[in-house]
């Protein structure tokens, strides 16, 4: 394995919002390739109950974007103004900008589980969510390796039923996210600033991060 390339992929797959190319078409095959790779992700009991809803119809994308905007725009404008540090401010400003461009992002992808998640029990909830979230992340990594980008979003889930009705998603399925997918404008993404791993890693017992020893 070429570890430098793998590390670059893992450390530079960013939330892309402003650098999505709204004018470049995205073919069906590249989306399917990324889904094929995502299907190598783990699922509890090997259930493999992922479902991928790919939306390219312009009217449907506009309707999803309108639902997304209604949920997010006001909150994000407020959050962008109130954020104390510049990194968080940029995140909210970017997220707010996405509410304006979402309809024009050429492909929307909703990763789903063909199952209704019971969130009342930690074991079943964790098993169910972890049967779709790793696949979702693999999908985003596969996009990045092919010059495309996206951002993990959950905002529309506040109105999941409106989106479900629009797209014919049955009550027996669970939507996990919404990925706006496009080629990226340039591919020169950088690792984000994160605290040293030693400050958040405990060893053998909770507390006293290894960096403090
Ligand atoms: C569970 C989850 C939900 C998110 N929801 C949204 C969202 O609704 N809208 C959005 O623009 N970004 C959303 N994000 C993206 C985060 O803001 C982003 O990952 C974070 O700011 C870090 O940026 P980076 O991935 O480039 O390091 C979400 C991320 C996660 C993991």
CSV table of C-alpha atoms and ligand atoms in Angstrom, one decimal:
chain,number,residue,atom,x,y,z
A,1,UNK,CA,0.0,0.0,0.0
A,2,UNK,CA,1.3,3.5,-0.8
A,3,UNK,CA,1.0,4.9,2.7
A,4,UNK,CA,1.7,8.5,1.7
A,5,UNK,CA,-1.2,8.5,-0.7
A,6,UNK,CA,-3.5,6.8,1.8
A,7,UNK,CA,-2.5,9.2,4.5
A,8,UNK,CA,-3.1,12.2,2.2
A,9,UNK,CA,-6.6,10.9,1.3
A,10,UNK,CA,-7.4,10.3,5.0
A,11,UNK,CA,-6.1,13.7,6.1
A,12,UNK,CA,-7.4,15.9,3.3
A,13,UNK,CA,-11.0,14.7,2.8
A,14,UNK,CA,-12.6,18.0,3.9
A,15,UNK,CA,-16.1,19.3,4.1
A,16,UNK,CA,-16.3,20.9,0.7
A,17,UNK,CA,-19.1,23.5,0.2
A,18,UNK,CA,-17.7,26.6,-1.6
A,19,UNK,CA,-15.4,24.7,-3.9
A,20,UNK,CA,-18.1,22.4,-5.5
A,21,UNK,CA,-18.1,22.9,-9.3
A,22,UNK,CA,-21.8,23.6,-9.9
A,23,UNK,CA,-21.3,23.6,-13.7
A,24,UNK,CA,-19.4,20.3,-14.3
A,25,UNK,CA,-21.7,17.3,-14.9
A,26,UNK,CA,-21.1,14.2,-12.8
A,27,UNK,CA,-21.6,10.9,-14.6
A,28,UNK,CA,-23.6,7.9,-13.2
A,29,UNK,CA,-20.6,5.5,-13.4
A,30,UNK,CA,-18.4,7.5,-11.0
A,31,UNK,CA,-21.1,7.6,-8.4
A,32,UNK,CA,-21.7,3.8,-8.8
A,33,UNK,CA,-17.9,3.2,-8.5
A,34,UNK,CA,-17.9,5.1,-5.2
A,35,UNK,CA,-20.9,3.2,-4.0
A,36,UNK,CA,-19.2,-0.1,-4.9
A,37,UNK,CA,-16.3,0.9,-2.7
A,38,UNK,CA,-18.5,2.1,0.1
A,39,UNK,CA,-20.2,-1.4,0.1
A,40,UNK,CA,-16.9,-2.8,1.5
A,41,UNK,CA,-17.8,-1.1,4.8
A,42,UNK,CA,-18.8,-3.2,7.8
A,43,UNK,CA,-22.4,-3.8,8.9
A,44,UNK,CA,-23.8,-5.3,12.1
A,45,UNK,CA,-24.5,-9.0,11.6
A,46,UNK,CA,-23.3,-8.6,8.0
A,47,UNK,CA,-26.8,-7.3,7.2
A,48,UNK,CA,-25.5,-5.1,4.3
A,49,UNK,CA,-28.8,-3.2,4.4
A,50,UNK,CA,-27.4,0.0,2.9
A,51,UNK,CA,-29.5,1.8,0.4
A,52,UNK,CA,-28.3,4.8,-1.7
A,53,UNK,CA,-30.7,7.3,-3.1
A,54,UNK,CA,-29.0,9.4,-5.8
A,55,UNK,CA,-30.9,12.5,-6.9
A,56,UNK,CA,-30.1,14.3,-10.1
A,57,UNK,CA,-33.6,15.5,-11.1
A,58,UNK,CA,-33.4,19.3,-10.9
A,59,UNK,CA,-36.9,19.8,-9.5
A,60,UNK,CA,-36.3,17.3,-6.7
A,61,UNK,CA,-32.9,18.8,-5.9
A,62,UNK,CA,-34.6,22.2,-5.7
A,63,UNK,CA,-37.3,20.9,-3.4
A,64,UNK,CA,-34.6,19.3,-1.1
A,65,UNK,CA,-32.6,22.5,-1.1
A,66,UNK,CA,-35.7,24.5,-0.1
A,67,UNK,CA,-36.4,22.1,2.8
A,68,UNK,CA,-32.7,22.3,3.8
A,69,UNK,CA,-32.8,26.2,3.6
A,70,UNK,CA,-35.9,26.4,5.7
A,71,UNK,CA,-34.3,24.3,8.4
A,72,UNK,CA,-30.8,25.8,8.3
A,73,UNK,CA,-30.6,29.3,7.0
A,74,UNK,CA,-31.7,31.3,10.0
A,75,UNK,CA,-29.9,29.1,12.5
A,76,UNK,CA,-26.6,29.2,10.5
A,77,UNK,CA,-26.7,33.0,10.0
A,78,UNK,CA,-27.1,33.4,13.8
A,79,UNK,CA,-24.4,30.8,14.5
A,80,UNK,CA,-22.0,32.4,12.1
A,81,UNK,CA,-22.4,35.7,13.8
A,82,UNK,CA,-22.1,34.3,17.3
A,83,UNK,CA,-19.1,31.9,16.7
A,84,UNK,CA,-16.1,32.9,18.8
A,85,UNK,CA,-13.2,31.4,16.9
A,86,UNK,CA,-12.4,32.0,13.2
A,87,UNK,CA,-12.4,28.3,12.3
A,88,UNK,CA,-16.0,27.8,13.6
A,89,UNK,CA,-17.0,31.1,12.0
A,90,UNK,CA,-15.8,29.9,8.7
A,91,UNK,CA,-17.6,26.6,9.1
A,92,UNK,CA,-20.9,28.3,9.8
A,93,UNK,CA,-20.4,30.9,7.0
A,94,UNK,CA,-19.7,28.0,4.6
A,95,UNK,CA,-22.7,26.0,5.8
A,96,UNK,CA,-24.8,29.1,5.3
A,97,UNK,CA,-23.5,29.6,1.7
A,98,UNK,CA,-24.4,26.0,1.0
A,99,UNK,CA,-28.1,26.7,1.8
A,100,UNK,CA,-28.0,29.1,-1.2
A,101,UNK,CA,-26.2,26.8,-3.7
A,102,UNK,CA,-27.6,23.3,-2.7
A,103,UNK,CA,-30.2,23.2,-5.5
A,104,UNK,CA,-27.4,23.7,-8.1
A,105,UNK,CA,-25.1,21.0,-6.8
A,106,UNK,CA,-25.4,18.4,-9.6
A,107,UNK,CA,-25.9,15.3,-7.5
A,108,UNK,CA,-27.5,14.8,-4.1
A,109,UNK,CA,-26.9,11.4,-2.4
A,110,UNK,CA,-28.8,10.2,0.6
A,111,UNK,CA,-27.3,7.2,2.3
A,112,UNK,CA,-30.0,5.2,4.0
A,113,UNK,CA,-30.4,2.0,6.0
A,114,UNK,CA,-33.2,-0.3,4.9
A,115,UNK,CA,-34.3,-0.5,8.5
A,116,UNK,CA,-35.9,1.8,11.0
A,117,UNK,CA,-33.4,2.6,13.7
A,118,UNK,CA,-34.6,2.1,17.3
A,119,UNK,CA,-32.7,4.8,19.2
A,120,UNK,CA,-34.1,3.8,22.6
A,121,UNK,CA,-31.4,1.1,23.1
A,122,UNK,CA,-27.7,1.9,22.9
A,123,UNK,CA,-26.7,-1.5,21.5
A,124,UNK,CA,-29.2,-1.5,18.7
A,125,UNK,CA,-28.8,2.2,17.9
A,126,UNK,CA,-25.0,2.1,17.8
A,127,UNK,CA,-25.1,-1.1,15.7
A,128,UNK,CA,-27.6,0.4,13.3
A,129,UNK,CA,-25.9,3.8,12.9
A,130,UNK,CA,-22.5,2.2,12.5
A,131,UNK,CA,-23.9,0.1,9.7
A,132,UNK,CA,-24.4,3.1,7.5
A,133,UNK,CA,-22.0,5.8,8.7
A,134,UNK,CA,-18.7,4.0,7.8
A,135,UNK,CA,-20.1,3.3,4.4
A,136,UNK,CA,-21.0,7.0,4.1
A,137,UNK,CA,-17.5,8.0,5.0
A,138,UNK,CA,-16.0,5.5,2.5
A,139,UNK,CA,-18.2,7.0,-0.1
A,140,UNK,CA,-16.8,10.5,0.6
A,141,UNK,CA,-13.2,9.2,0.6
A,142,UNK,CA,-13.8,7.5,-2.8
A,143,UNK,CA,-15.2,10.8,-4.2
A,144,UNK,CA,-12.1,12.6,-3.1
A,145,UNK,CA,-9.8,10.1,-4.7
A,146,UNK,CA,-11.6,10.8,-8.0
A,147,UNK,CA,-11.6,14.6,-7.9
A,148,UNK,CA,-15.1,15.0,-6.4
A,149,UNK,CA,-16.1,16.3,-3.1
A,150,UNK,CA,-19.0,16.7,-0.7
A,151,UNK,CA,-19.8,17.5,2.9
A,152,UNK,CA,-21.6,15.3,5.4
A,153,UNK,CA,-24.8,17.1,6.2
A,154,UNK,CA,-27.7,16.2,8.5
A,155,UNK,CA,-29.7,19.4,8.6
A,156,UNK,CA,-32.6,18.2,6.5
A,157,UNK,CA,-33.3,15.4,8.9
A,158,UNK,CA,-35.2,17.9,11.0
A,159,UNK,CA,-37.8,17.5,8.2
A,160,UNK,CA,-36.9,13.9,7.2
A,161,UNK,CA,-40.6,13.1,6.4
A,162,UNK,CA,-40.9,15.9,3.8
A,163,UNK,CA,-37.8,14.6,2.0
A,164,UNK,CA,-39.1,11.0,2.4
A,165,UNK,CA,-42.4,11.9,0.8
A,166,UNK,CA,-40.7,13.8,-2.0
A,167,UNK,CA,-38.5,10.8,-2.8
A,168,UNK,CA,-40.8,7.9,-1.9
A,169,UNK,CA,-38.6,6.7,1.0
A,170,UNK,CA,-40.7,4.3,3.0
A,171,UNK,CA,-41.2,4.6,6.8
A,172,UNK,CA,-39.3,1.3,7.2
A,173,UNK,CA,-36.1,3.0,6.1
A,174,UNK,CA,-33.8,5.5,7.8
A,175,UNK,CA,-32.0,8.4,6.1
A,176,UNK,CA,-28.6,9.0,7.6
A,177,UNK,CA,-27.3,12.1,5.8
A,178,UNK,CA,-27.4,14.2,2.7
A,179,UNK,CA,-24.3,14.5,0.5
A,180,UNK,CA,-24.2,17.3,-2.0
A,181,UNK,CA,-21.8,15.9,-4.6
A,182,UNK,CA,-19.8,17.6,-7.4
A,183,UNK,CA,-16.3,17.8,-8.9
A,184,UNK,CA,-14.2,20.1,-6.7
A,185,UNK,CA,-12.7,23.3,-8.0
A,186,UNK,CA,-9.0,22.3,-7.6
A,187,UNK,CA,-8.0,19.3,-5.5
A,188,UNK,CA,-5.4,20.9,-3.2
A,189,UNK,CA,-7.1,20.4,0.1
A,190,UNK,CA,-5.1,20.4,3.3
A,191,UNK,CA,-5.2,18.7,6.7
A,192,UNK,CA,-7.3,20.6,9.2
A,193,UNK,CA,-5.9,21.9,12.4
A,194,UNK,CA,-6.6,19.4,15.2
A,195,UNK,CA,-5.2,19.1,18.7
A,196,UNK,CA,-2.5,16.5,19.4
A,197,UNK,CA,-3.9,13.0,19.7
A,198,UNK,CA,-2.1,12.7,23.0
A,199,UNK,CA,-4.4,15.3,24.6
A,200,UNK,CA,-7.6,13.2,23.9
A,201,UNK,CA,-6.2,9.7,24.3
A,202,UNK,CA,-6.5,7.8,27.6
A,203,UNK,CA,-4.7,4.5,28.2
A,204,UNK,CA,-6.2,1.6,30.3
A,205,UNK,CA,-8.3,4.0,32.5
A,206,UNK,CA,-10.5,7.0,31.7
A,207,UNK,CA,-8.8,10.3,32.5
A,208,UNK,CA,-5.2,11.6,32.4
A,209,UNK,CA,-4.5,11.8,28.6
A,210,UNK,CA,-1.2,10.1,27.6
A,211,UNK,CA,0.3,13.5,26.8
A,212,UNK,CA,0.1,14.6,30.4
A,213,UNK,CA,2.3,11.7,31.7
B,1,LIG,C1,-22.9,14.4,11.8
B,1,LIG,C2,-22.4,15.6,11.0
B,1,LIG,C3,-23.4,16.5,10.6
B,1,LIG,C4,-23.0,17.6,9.8
B,1,LIG,N1,-24.0,18.4,9.4
B,1,LIG,C5,-23.7,19.4,8.6
B,1,LIG,C6,-24.7,20.2,8.0
B,1,LIG,O1,-25.9,20.0,8.2
B,1,LIG,N2,-24.4,21.2,7.1
B,1,LIG,C7,-23.0,21.5,6.8
B,1,LIG,O2,-22.8,22.4,6.0
B,1,LIG,N3,-22.0,20.7,7.4
B,1,LIG,C8,-22.3,19.7,8.2
B,1,LIG,N4,-21.3,18.9,8.7
B,1,LIG,C9,-19.9,19.2,8.4
B,1,LIG,C10,-19.1,19.7,9.5
B,1,LIG,O3,-19.4,21.1,9.7
B,1,LIG,C11,-17.6,19.6,9.1
B,1,LIG,O4,-17.3,18.2,9.0
B,1,LIG,C12,-16.7,20.2,10.2
B,1,LIG,O5,-16.9,21.5,10.2
B,1,LIG,C13,-15.2,19.9,10.0
B,1,LIG,O6,-14.8,20.3,8.7
B,1,LIG,P1,-13.8,19.3,7.9
B,1,LIG,O7,-14.6,18.1,7.7
B,1,LIG,O8,-13.4,20.0,6.7
B,1,LIG,O9,-12.7,19.1,8.8
B,1,LIG,C14,-21.7,17.8,9.5
B,1,LIG,C15,-20.7,16.9,9.9
B,1,LIG,C16,-21.1,15.8,10.6
B,1,LIG,C17,-20.0,14.8,11.0
